[in-house]
CSV table of N, CA and C in Angstrom, one decimal:
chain,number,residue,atom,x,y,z
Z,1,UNK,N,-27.0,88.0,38.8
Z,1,UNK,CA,-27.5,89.2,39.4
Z,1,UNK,C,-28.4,88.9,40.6
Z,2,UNK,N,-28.5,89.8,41.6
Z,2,UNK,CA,-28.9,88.9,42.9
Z,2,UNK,C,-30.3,90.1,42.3
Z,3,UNK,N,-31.2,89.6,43.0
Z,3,UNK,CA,-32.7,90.2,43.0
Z,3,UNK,C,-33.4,89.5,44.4
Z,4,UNK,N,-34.3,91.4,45.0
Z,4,UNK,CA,-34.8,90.8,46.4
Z,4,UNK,C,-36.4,90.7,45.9
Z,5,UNK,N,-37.4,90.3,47.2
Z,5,UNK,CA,-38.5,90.0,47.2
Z,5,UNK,C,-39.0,89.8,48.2
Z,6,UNK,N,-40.5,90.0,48.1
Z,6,UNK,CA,-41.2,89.8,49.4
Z,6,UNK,C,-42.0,88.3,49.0
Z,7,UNK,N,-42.5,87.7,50.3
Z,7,UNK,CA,-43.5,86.6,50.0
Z,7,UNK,C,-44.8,87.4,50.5
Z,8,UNK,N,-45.8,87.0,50.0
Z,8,UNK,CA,-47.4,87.7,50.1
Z,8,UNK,C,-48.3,86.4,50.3
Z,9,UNK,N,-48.8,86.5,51.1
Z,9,UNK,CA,-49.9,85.2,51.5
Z,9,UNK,C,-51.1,86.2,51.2
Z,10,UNK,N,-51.8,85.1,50.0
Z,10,UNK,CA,-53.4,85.8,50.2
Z,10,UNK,C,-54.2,84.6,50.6
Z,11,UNK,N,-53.8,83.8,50.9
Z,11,UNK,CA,-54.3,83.1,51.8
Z,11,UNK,C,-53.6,81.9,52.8
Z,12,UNK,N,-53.7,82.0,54.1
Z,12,UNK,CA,-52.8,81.4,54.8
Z,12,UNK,C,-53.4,80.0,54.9
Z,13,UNK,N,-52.8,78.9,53.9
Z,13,UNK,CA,-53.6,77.8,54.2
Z,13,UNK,C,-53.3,76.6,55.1
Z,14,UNK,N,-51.7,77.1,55.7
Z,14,UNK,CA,-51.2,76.2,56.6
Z,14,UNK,C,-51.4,76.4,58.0
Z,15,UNK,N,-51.9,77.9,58.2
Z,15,UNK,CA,-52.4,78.4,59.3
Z,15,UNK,C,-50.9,78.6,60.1
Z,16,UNK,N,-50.3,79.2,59.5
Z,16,UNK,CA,-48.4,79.4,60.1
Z,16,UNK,C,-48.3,80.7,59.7
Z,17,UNK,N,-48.3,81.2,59.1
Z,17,UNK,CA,-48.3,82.5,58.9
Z,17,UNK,C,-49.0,83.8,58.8
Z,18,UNK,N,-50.3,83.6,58.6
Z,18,UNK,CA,-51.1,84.8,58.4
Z,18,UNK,C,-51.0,85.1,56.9
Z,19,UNK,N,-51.6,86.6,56.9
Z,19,UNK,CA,-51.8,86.8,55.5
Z,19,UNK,C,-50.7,88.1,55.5
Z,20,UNK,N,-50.8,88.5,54.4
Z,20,UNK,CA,-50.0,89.6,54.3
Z,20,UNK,C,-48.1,89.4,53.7
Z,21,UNK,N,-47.7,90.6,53.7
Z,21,UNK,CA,-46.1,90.0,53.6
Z,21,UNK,C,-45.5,89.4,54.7
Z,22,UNK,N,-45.1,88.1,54.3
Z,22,UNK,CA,-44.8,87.2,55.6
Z,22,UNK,C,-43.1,87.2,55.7
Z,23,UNK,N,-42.8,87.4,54.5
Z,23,UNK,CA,-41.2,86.7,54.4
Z,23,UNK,C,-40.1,87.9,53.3
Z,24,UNK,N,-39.2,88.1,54.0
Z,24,UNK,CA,-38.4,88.7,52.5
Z,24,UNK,C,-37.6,87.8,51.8
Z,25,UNK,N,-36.8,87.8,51.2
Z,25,UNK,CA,-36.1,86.8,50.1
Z,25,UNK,C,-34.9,87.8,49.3
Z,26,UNK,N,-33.5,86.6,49.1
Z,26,UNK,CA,-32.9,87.6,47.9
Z,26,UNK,C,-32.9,86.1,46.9
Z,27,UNK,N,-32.9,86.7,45.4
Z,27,UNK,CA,-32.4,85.8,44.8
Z,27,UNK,C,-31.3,85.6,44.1
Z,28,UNK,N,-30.0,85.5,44.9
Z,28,UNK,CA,-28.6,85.1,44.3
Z,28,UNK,C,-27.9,84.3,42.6
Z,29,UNK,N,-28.9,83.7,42.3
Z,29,UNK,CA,-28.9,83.3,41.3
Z,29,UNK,C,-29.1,81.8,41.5
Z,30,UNK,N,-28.2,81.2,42.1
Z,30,UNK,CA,-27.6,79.9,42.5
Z,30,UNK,C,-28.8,79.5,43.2
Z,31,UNK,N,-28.9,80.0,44.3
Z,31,UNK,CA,-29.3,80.2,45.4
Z,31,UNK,C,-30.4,81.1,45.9
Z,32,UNK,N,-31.1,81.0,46.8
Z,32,UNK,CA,-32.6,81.5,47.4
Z,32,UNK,C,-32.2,81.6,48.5
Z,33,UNK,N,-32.3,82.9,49.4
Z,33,UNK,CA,-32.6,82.7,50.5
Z,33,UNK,C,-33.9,83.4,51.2
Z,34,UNK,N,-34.9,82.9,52.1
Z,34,UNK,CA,-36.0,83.2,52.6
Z,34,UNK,C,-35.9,83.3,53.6
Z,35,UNK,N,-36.2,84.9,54.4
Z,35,UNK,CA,-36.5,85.2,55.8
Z,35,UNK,C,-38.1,85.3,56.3
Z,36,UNK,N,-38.0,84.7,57.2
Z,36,UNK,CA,-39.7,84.3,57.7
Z,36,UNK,C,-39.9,85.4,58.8
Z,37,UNK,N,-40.4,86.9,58.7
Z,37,UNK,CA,-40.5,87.7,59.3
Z,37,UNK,C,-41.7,87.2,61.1
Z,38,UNK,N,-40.4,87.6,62.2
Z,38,UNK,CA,-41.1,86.6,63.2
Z,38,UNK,C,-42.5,87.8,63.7
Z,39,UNK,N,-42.7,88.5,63.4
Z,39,UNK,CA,-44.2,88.8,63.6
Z,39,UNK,C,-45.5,88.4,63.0
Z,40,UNK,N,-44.8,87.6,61.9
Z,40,UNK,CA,-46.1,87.1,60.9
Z,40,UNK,C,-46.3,85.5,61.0
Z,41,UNK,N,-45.4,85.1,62.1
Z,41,UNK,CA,-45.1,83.4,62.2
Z,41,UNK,C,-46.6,83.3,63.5
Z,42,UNK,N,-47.3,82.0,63.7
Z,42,UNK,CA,-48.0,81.9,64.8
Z,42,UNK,C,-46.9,81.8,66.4
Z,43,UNK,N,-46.2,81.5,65.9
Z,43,UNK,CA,-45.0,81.3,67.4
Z,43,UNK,C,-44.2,82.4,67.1
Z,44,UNK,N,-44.5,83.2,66.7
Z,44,UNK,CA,-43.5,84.6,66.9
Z,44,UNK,C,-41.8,84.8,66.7
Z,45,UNK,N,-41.7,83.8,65.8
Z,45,UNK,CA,-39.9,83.8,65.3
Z,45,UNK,C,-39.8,83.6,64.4
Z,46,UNK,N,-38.6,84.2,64.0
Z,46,UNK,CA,-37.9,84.0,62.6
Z,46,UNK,C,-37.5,82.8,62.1
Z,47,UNK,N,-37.0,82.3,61.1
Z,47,UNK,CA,-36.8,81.6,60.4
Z,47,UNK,C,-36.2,81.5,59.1
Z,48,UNK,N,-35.2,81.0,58.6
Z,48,UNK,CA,-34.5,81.4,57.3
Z,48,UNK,C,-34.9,79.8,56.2
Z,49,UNK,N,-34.9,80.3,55.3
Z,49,UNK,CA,-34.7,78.7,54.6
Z,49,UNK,C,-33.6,79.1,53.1
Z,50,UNK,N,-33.0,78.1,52.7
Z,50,UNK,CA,-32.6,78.3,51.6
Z,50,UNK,C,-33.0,77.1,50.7
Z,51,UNK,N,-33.0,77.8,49.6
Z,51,UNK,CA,-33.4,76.8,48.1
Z,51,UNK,C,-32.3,77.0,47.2
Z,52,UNK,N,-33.0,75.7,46.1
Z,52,UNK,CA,-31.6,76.1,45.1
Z,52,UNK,C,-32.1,76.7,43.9
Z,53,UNK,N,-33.5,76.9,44.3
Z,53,UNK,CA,-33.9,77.8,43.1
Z,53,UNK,C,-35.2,79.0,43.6
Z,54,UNK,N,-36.1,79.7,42.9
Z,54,UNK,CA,-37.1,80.5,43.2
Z,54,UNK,C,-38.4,79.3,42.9
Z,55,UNK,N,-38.2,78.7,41.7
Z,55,UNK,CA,-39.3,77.4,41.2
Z,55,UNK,C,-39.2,76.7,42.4
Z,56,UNK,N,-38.2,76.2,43.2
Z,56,UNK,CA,-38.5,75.6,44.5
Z,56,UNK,C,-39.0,75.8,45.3
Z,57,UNK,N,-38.8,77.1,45.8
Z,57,UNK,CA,-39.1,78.1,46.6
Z,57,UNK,C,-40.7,78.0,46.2
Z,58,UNK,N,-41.4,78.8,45.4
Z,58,UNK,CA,-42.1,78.4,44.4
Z,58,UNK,C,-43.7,77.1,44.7
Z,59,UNK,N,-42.4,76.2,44.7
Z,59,UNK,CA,-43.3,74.8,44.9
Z,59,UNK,C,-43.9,74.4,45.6
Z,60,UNK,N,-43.1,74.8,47.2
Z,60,UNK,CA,-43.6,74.4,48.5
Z,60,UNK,C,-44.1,75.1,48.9
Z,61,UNK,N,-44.1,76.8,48.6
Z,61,UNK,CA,-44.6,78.2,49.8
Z,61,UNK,C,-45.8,77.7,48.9
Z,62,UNK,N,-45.6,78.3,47.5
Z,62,UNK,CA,-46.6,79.1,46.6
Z,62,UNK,C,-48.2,78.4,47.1
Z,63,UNK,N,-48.3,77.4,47.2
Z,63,UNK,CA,-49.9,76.7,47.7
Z,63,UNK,C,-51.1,77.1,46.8
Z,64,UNK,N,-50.2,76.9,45.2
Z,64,UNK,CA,-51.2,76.9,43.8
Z,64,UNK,C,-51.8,78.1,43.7
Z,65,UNK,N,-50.8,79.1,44.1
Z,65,UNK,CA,-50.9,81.0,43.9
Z,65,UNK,C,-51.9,81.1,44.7
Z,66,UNK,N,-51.7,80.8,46.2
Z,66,UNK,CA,-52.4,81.4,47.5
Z,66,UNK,C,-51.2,82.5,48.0
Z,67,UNK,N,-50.2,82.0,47.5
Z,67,UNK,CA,-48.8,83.0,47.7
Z,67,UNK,C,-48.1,83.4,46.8
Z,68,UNK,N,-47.6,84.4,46.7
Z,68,UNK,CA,-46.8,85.4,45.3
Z,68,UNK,C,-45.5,85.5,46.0
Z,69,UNK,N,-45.1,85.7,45.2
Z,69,UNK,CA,-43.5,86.3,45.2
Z,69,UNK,C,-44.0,88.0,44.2
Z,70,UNK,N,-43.5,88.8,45.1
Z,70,UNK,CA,-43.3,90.3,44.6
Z,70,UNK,C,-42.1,90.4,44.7
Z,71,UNK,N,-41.4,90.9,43.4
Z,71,UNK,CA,-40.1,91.6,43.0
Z,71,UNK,C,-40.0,92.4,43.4
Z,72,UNK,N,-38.6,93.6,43.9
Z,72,UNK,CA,-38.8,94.7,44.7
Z,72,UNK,C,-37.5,95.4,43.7
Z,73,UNK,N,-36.3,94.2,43.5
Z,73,UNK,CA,-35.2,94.6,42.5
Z,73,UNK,C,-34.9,93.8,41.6
């Protein structure tokens, strides 16, 4: 079942994105894909990434729940 998502920075600790909803996401099951919304990037562009999981996804954004994943579906 595919399920979408936003990424939420409550704190920007890489100094790349800002705070706020930075990125949307679906989650395909298999697969993750993440769009890096380019008004929230410091250099002003998009960006996509793919994972093979959300725990992945997860691992690298999350920055020990400075970042959430919100469910939307």
């Amino acid at each position: 079942m595919m399920r979408t998502f936003q990424l939420r920075r409550i704190e920007d600790v890489s100094g790349a994105s800002g705070i706020g909803v930075v990125a949307h996401g679906v989650d395909f099951g298999e697969y993750v894909v993440l769009y890096w919304i380019p008004q929230m990037t410091r250099l002003g562009v998009a960006g996509l990434g793919i994972y093979r999981s959300i725990r992945d996804l997860e691992a690298i954004h999350g920055h020990g729940g400075k970042t959430v994943i919100e469910w939307l579906t």
